[in-house]
Coordinates of C-alpha atoms and ligand atoms in Angstrom, one line a residue:
X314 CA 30.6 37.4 3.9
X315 CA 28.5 34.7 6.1
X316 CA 25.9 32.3 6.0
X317 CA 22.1 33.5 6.8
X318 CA 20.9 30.2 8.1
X319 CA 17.4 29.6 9.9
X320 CA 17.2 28.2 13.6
X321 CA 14.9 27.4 16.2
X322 CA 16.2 28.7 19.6
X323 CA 15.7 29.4 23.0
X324 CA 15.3 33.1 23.9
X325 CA 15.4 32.6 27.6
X326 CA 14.4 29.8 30.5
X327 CA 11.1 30.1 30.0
X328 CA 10.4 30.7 26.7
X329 CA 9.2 28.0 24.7
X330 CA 11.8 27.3 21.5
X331 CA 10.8 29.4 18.1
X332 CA 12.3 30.0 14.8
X333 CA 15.4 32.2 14.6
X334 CA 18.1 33.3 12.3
X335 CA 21.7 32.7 13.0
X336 CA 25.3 33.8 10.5
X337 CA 27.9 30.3 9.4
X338 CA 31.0 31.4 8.7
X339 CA 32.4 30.8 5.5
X340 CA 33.5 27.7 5.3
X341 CA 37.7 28.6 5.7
X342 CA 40.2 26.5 4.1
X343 CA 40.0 23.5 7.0
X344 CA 36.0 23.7 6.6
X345 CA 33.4 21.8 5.9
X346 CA 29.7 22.8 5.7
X347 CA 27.1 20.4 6.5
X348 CA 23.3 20.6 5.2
X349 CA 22.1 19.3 8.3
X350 CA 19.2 16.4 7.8
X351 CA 18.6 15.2 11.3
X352 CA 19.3 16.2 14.8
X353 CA 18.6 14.1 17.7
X354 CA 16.9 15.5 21.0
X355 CA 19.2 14.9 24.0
X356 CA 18.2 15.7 27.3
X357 CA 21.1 17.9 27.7
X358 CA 19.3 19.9 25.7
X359 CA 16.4 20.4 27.7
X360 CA 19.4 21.4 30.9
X361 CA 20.9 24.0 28.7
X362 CA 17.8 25.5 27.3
X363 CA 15.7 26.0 30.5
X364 CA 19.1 27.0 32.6
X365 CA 19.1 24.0 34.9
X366 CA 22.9 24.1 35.6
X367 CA 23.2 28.0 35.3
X368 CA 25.7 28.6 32.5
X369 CA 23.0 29.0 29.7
X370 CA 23.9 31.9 27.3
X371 CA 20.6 33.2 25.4
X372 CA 19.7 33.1 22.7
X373 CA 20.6 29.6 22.2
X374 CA 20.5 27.4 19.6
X375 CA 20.8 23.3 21.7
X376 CA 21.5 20.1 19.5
X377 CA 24.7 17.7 18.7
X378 CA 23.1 14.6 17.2
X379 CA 23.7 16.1 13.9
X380 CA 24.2 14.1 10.6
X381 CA 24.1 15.8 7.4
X382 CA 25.4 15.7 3.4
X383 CA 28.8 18.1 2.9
X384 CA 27.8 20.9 0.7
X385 CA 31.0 22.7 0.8
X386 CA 34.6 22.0 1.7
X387 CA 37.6 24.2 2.0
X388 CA 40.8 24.2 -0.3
X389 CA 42.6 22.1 2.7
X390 CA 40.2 19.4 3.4
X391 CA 41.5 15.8 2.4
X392 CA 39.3 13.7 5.0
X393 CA 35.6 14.8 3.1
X394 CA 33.7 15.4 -0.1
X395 CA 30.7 17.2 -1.4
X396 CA 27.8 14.6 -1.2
X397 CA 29.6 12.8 2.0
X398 CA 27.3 11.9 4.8
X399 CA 28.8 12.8 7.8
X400 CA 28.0 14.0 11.4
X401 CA 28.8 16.4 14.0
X402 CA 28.7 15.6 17.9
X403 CA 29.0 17.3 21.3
X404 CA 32.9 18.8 20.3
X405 CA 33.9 20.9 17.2
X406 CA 37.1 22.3 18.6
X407 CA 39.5 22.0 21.1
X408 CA 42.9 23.2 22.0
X409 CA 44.7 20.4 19.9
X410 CA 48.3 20.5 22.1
X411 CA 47.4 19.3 25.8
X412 CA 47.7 16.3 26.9
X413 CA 44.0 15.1 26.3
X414 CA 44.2 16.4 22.8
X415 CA 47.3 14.4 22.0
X416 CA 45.0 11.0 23.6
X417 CA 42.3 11.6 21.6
X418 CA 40.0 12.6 24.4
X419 CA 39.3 16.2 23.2
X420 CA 35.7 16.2 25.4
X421 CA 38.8 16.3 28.2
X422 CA 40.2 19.2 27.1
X423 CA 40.2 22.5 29.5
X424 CA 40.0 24.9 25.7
X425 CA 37.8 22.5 24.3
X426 CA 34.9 24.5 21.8
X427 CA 31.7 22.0 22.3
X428 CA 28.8 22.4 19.8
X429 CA 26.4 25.1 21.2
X430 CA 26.4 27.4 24.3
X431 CA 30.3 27.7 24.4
X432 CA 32.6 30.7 23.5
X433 CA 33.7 30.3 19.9
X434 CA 37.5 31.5 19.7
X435 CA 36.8 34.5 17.5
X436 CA 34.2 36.3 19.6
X437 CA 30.7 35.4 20.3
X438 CA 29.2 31.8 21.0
X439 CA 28.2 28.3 19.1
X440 CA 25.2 27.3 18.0
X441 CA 24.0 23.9 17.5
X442 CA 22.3 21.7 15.2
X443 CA 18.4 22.5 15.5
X444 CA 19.3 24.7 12.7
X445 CA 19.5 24.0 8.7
X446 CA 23.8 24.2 8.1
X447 CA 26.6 23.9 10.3
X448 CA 30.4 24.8 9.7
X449 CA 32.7 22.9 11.6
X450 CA 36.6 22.1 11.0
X451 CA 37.5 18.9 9.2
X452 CA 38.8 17.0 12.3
X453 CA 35.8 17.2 14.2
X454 CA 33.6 15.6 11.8
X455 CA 33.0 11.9 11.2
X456 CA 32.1 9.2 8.4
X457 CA 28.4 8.1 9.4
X458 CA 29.3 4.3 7.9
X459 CA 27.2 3.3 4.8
X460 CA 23.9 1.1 5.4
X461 CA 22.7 3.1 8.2
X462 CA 19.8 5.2 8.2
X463 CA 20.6 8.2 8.5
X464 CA 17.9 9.6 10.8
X465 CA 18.3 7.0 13.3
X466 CA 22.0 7.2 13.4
X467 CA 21.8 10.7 14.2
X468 CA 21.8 9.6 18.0
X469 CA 25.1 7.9 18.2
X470 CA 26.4 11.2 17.9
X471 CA 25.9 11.8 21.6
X472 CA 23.8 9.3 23.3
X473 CA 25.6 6.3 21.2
X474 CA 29.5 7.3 22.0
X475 CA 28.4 8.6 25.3
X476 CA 27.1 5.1 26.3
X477 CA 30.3 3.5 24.5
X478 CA 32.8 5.0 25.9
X479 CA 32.7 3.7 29.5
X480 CA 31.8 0.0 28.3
X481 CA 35.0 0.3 26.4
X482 CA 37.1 2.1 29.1
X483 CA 36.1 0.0 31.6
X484 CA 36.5 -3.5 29.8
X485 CA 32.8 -4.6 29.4
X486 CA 33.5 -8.1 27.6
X487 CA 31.6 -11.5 27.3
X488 CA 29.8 -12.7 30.1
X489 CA 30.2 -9.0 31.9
X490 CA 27.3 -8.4 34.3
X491 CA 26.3 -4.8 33.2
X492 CA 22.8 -2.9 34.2
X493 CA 21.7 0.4 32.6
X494 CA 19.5 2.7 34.8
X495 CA 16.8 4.8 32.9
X496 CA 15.6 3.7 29.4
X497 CA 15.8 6.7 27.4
X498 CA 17.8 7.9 24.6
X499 CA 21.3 7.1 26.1
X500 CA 20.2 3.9 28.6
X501 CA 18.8 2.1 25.3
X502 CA 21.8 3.0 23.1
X503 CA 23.9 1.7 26.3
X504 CA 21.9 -1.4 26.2
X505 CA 22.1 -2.2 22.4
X506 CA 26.5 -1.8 22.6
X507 CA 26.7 -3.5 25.9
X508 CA 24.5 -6.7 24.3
X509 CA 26.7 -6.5 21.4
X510 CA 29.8 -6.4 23.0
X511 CA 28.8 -10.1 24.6
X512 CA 27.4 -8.5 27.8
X513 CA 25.0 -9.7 30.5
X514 CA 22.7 -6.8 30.6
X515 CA 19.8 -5.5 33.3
X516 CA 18.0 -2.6 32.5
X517 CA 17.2 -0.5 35.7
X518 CA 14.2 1.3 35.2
X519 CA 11.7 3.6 36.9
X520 CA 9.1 2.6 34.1
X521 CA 7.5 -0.6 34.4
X522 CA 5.9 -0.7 31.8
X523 CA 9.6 -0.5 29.8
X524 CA 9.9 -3.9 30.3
X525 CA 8.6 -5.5 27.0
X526 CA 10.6 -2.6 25.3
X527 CA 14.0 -3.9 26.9
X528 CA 13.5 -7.3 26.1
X529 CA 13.0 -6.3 22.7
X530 CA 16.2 -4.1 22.7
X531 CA 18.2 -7.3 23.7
X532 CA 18.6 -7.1 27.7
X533 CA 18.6 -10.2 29.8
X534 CA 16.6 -8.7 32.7
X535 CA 14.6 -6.0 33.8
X536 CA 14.1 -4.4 36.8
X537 CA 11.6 -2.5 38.1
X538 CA 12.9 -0.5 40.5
X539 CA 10.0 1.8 41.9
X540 CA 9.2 -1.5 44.4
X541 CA 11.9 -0.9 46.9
X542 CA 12.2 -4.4 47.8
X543 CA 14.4 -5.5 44.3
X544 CA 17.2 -3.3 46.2
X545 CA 17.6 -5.9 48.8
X546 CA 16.9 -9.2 46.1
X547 CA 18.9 -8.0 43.8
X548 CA 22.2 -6.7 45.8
X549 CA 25.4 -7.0 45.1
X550 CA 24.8 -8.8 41.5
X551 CA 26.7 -6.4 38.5
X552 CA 30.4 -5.3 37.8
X553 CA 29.1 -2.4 36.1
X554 CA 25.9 0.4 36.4
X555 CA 25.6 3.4 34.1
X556 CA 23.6 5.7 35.3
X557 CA 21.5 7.9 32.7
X558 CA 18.8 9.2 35.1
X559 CA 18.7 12.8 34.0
X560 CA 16.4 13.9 37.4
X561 CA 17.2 13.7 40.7
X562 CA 17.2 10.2 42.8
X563 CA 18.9 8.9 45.6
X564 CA 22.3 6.3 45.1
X565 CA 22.4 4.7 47.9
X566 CA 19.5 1.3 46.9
X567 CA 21.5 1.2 43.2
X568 CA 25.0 1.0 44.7
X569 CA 24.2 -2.2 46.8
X570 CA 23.2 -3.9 43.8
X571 CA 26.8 -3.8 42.9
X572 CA 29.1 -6.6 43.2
X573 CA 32.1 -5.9 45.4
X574 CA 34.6 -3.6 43.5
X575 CA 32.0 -3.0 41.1
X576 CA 31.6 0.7 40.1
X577 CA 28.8 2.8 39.1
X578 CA 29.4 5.2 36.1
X579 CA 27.3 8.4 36.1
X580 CA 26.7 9.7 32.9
X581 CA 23.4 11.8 33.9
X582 CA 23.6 14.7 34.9
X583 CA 20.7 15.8 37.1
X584 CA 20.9 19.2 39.5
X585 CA 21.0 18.4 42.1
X586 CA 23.5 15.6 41.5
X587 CA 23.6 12.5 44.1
X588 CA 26.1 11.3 46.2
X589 CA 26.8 8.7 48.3
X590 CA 28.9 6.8 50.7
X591 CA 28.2 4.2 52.9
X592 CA 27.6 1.6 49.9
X593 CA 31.2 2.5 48.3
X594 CA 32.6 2.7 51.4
X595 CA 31.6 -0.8 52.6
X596 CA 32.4 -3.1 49.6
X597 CA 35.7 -1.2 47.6
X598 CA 32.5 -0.1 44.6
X599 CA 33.3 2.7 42.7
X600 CA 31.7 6.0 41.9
X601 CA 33.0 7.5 38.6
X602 CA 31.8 9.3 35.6
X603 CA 32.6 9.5 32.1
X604 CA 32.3 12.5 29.6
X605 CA 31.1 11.9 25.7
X606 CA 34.2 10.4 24.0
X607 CA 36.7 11.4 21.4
X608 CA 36.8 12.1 18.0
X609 CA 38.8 9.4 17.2
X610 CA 36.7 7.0 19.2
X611 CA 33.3 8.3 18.0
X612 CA 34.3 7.1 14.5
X613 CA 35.5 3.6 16.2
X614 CA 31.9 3.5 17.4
X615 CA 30.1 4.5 14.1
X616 CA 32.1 1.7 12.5
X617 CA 30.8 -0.7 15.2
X618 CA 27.3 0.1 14.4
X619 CA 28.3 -0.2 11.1
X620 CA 29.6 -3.5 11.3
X621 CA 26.8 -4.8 14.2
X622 CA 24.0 -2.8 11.6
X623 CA 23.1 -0.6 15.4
X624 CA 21.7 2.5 15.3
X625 CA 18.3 4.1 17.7
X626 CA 15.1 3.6 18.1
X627 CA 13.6 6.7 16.9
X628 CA 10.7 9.0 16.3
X629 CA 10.9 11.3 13.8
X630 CA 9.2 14.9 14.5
X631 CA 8.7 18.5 12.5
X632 CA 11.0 21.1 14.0
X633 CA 7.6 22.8 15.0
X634 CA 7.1 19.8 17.3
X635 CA 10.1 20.1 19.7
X636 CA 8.7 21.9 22.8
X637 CA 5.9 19.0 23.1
X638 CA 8.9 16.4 22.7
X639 CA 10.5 18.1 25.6
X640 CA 7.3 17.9 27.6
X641 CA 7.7 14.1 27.0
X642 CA 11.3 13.9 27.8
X643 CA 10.0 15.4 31.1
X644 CA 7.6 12.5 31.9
X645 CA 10.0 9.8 30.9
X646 CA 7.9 9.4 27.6
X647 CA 10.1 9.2 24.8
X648 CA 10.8 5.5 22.6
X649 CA 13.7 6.0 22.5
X650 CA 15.1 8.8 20.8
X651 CA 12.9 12.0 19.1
X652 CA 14.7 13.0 15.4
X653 CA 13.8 16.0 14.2
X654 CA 13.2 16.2 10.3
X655 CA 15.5 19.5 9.2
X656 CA 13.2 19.7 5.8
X657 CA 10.5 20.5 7.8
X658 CA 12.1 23.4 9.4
Ligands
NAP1212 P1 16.2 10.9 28.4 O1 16.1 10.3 27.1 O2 15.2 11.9 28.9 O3 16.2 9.6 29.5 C1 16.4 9.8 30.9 C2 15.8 8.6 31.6 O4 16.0 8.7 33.0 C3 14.3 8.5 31.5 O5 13.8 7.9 30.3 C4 13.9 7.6 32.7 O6 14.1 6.2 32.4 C5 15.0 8.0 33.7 N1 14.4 8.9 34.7 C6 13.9 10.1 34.5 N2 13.4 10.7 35.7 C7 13.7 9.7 36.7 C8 13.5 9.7 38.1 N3 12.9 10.7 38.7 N4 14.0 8.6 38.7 C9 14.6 7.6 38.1 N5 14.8 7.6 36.8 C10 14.3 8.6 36.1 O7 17.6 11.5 28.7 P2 19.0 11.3 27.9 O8 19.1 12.1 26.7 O9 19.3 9.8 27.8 O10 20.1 11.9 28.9 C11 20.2 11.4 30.3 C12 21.1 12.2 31.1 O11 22.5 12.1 30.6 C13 20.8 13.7 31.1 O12 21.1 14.3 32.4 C14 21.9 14.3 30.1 O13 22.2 15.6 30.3 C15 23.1 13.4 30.4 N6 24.1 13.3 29.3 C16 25.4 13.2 29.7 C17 26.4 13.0 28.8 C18 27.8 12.7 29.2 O14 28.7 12.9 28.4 N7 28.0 12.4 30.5 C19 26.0 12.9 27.4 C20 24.7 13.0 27.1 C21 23.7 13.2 28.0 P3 13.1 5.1 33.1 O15 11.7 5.5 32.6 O16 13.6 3.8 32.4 O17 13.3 5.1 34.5
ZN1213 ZN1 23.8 14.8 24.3
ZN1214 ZN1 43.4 20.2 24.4

């Protein structure tokens, strides 16, 4: 027997999202079934659902910002309750015995299961979190850390370990000269844990009129970046750039502003994707790019906002109200994260 639970999907690249009805499992005896409360709206979304990187599988159900209350748990499961608040992110499965698995970085691994648009092992495909329950196995669900609010933690699911991840893998300390480029849902999450990791952080931005909003967030600096001269007064000045630009843009202007051996991180991933040389070439910089993060990690993350009291800077909106939020996401328009509101669906 399964789970009847309502939706809002994606029939095809064009068609705008609308309500649907999708089948849970049964929660088996590693389970645990979520009421979902909140999803975040990440821009990967808006990739998948309109087919920009050509893998989309229809009809499909996007979203993996999800926190929620456990509602049911199987006879095994030891790490969760009934009543729990807990979330879900970009991974519920992966192979659990390669080498990536055994690290901890399951978004690594080559049999990894991620939320929605990817085969399920028993037939068929996942669907995501714009949708009222969700059933996923006890180790790929975290603790969302008491004292934060539970709508606006919903985006450290993606955008807050995505952004976390690199500062930590690459060794962003005090004093480290860090710049984010694009203010949206991940560049202000990357912002927030690079200030409160003790970095020195410039927010890169296409937007002028984002500057008041990054100061407010915590940068140091802001740079607007659509007058071509702050390539040439600005170059060669941070250690580390991630780059959340989800829309095509030319490299070559932000990799001079890096310090020599400094390395660019892309975490955006726009089609087409940039490349370039002749600024790596010429000072030693770095080019590299960075998936999500682990499980394990993800819940080192939560307990860092938990401790530093971090979470997004939201607005909430009915599930009805998705396709304009996309439209906004388009135009750069969103402050800084849209939530939907799953008891309005
Ligand atoms: P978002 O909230 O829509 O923000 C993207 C930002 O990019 C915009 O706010 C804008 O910032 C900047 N931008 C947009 N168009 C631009 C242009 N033409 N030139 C320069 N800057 C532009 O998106 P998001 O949810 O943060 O996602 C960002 C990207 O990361 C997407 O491609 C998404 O698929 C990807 N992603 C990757 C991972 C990963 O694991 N690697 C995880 C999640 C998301 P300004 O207005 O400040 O310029
Ligand atoms: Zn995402
Ligand atoms: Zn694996």
């Amino acid at each position: 027997m399964e789970n009847t639970v309502a939706a809002y999907a994606a029939q095809s690249e064009t068609a705008p999202l609308a309500p649907f009805s999708i089948t849970r499992r049964v929660p088996g005896s590693e389970d645990v079934e979520l009421e979902i409360l909140f999803c975040g709206v990440c821009h990967t979304d808006i990739h998948f659902a309109r087919g920009e990187w050509g893998n989309s599988v229809y009809p499909m159900v996007p979203g993996h910002e999800i926190v929620g209350v456990v509602s049911a748990v199987g006879s095994e499961v030891s790490k969760f309750k009934v009543g729990d608040n807990v979330g879900v992110g970009c991974i519920v499965d992966s192979c659990r015995s390669c080498a990536n698995c055994a690290e901890g970085e399951e978004q690594y691994c080559a049999g990894g299961t991620f939320t929605y648009n990817s085969p399920e092992k028993d037939g068929g495909v996942t669907f995501g979190g714009y949708s009222k329950k969700i059933v996923v196995d006890q180790n790929y669900v975290v603790s969302i850390p008491d004292g934060l609010p539970l709508d606006a933690a919903a985006p450290l699911l993606c955008a807050g370990i995505t952004t976390y991840s690199p500062l930590r893998h690459f060794g962003v300390k005090t004093g480290t000269k860090v710049a984010v480029m694009g203010l949206g849902g991940l560049g202000h999450m990357g912002v927030k844990l690079a200030k409160a990791m003790g970095a020195h952080v410039t927010v890169l931005s296409h937007s002028a009129g984002k500057r008041t909003d990054a100061m407010a967030l915590g940068a140091d600096d802001f740079i607007a970046t659509n007058d071509p001269e702050v390539f040439n007064t600005h170059a060669g000045q941070f250690e580390l750039i991630l780059n959340t630009v989800s829309a095509a843009h030319d490299l070559h202007g932000y990799l001079g502003l890096l310090k020599r051996d400094g390395r660019m991180v892309l975490l955006g991933i726009p089609e087409p994707s940039p490349l370039a040389a002749f600024p790596l070439v010429m000072q030693r910089r770095s080019l590299s790019g960075s998936l999500i993060g682990g499980i394990r990690e993800t819940q080192e993350m939560l307990d860092f906002c938990g401790e530093h009291g971090i979470t997004a800077e939201i607005e909430v909106i009915p599930m009805s109200g998705i396709n304009e939020a996309y439209e906004r996401m388009m135009k750069s328009d969103v402050r800084y994260r849209f939530v939907i509101d799953m008891a309005t669906l």
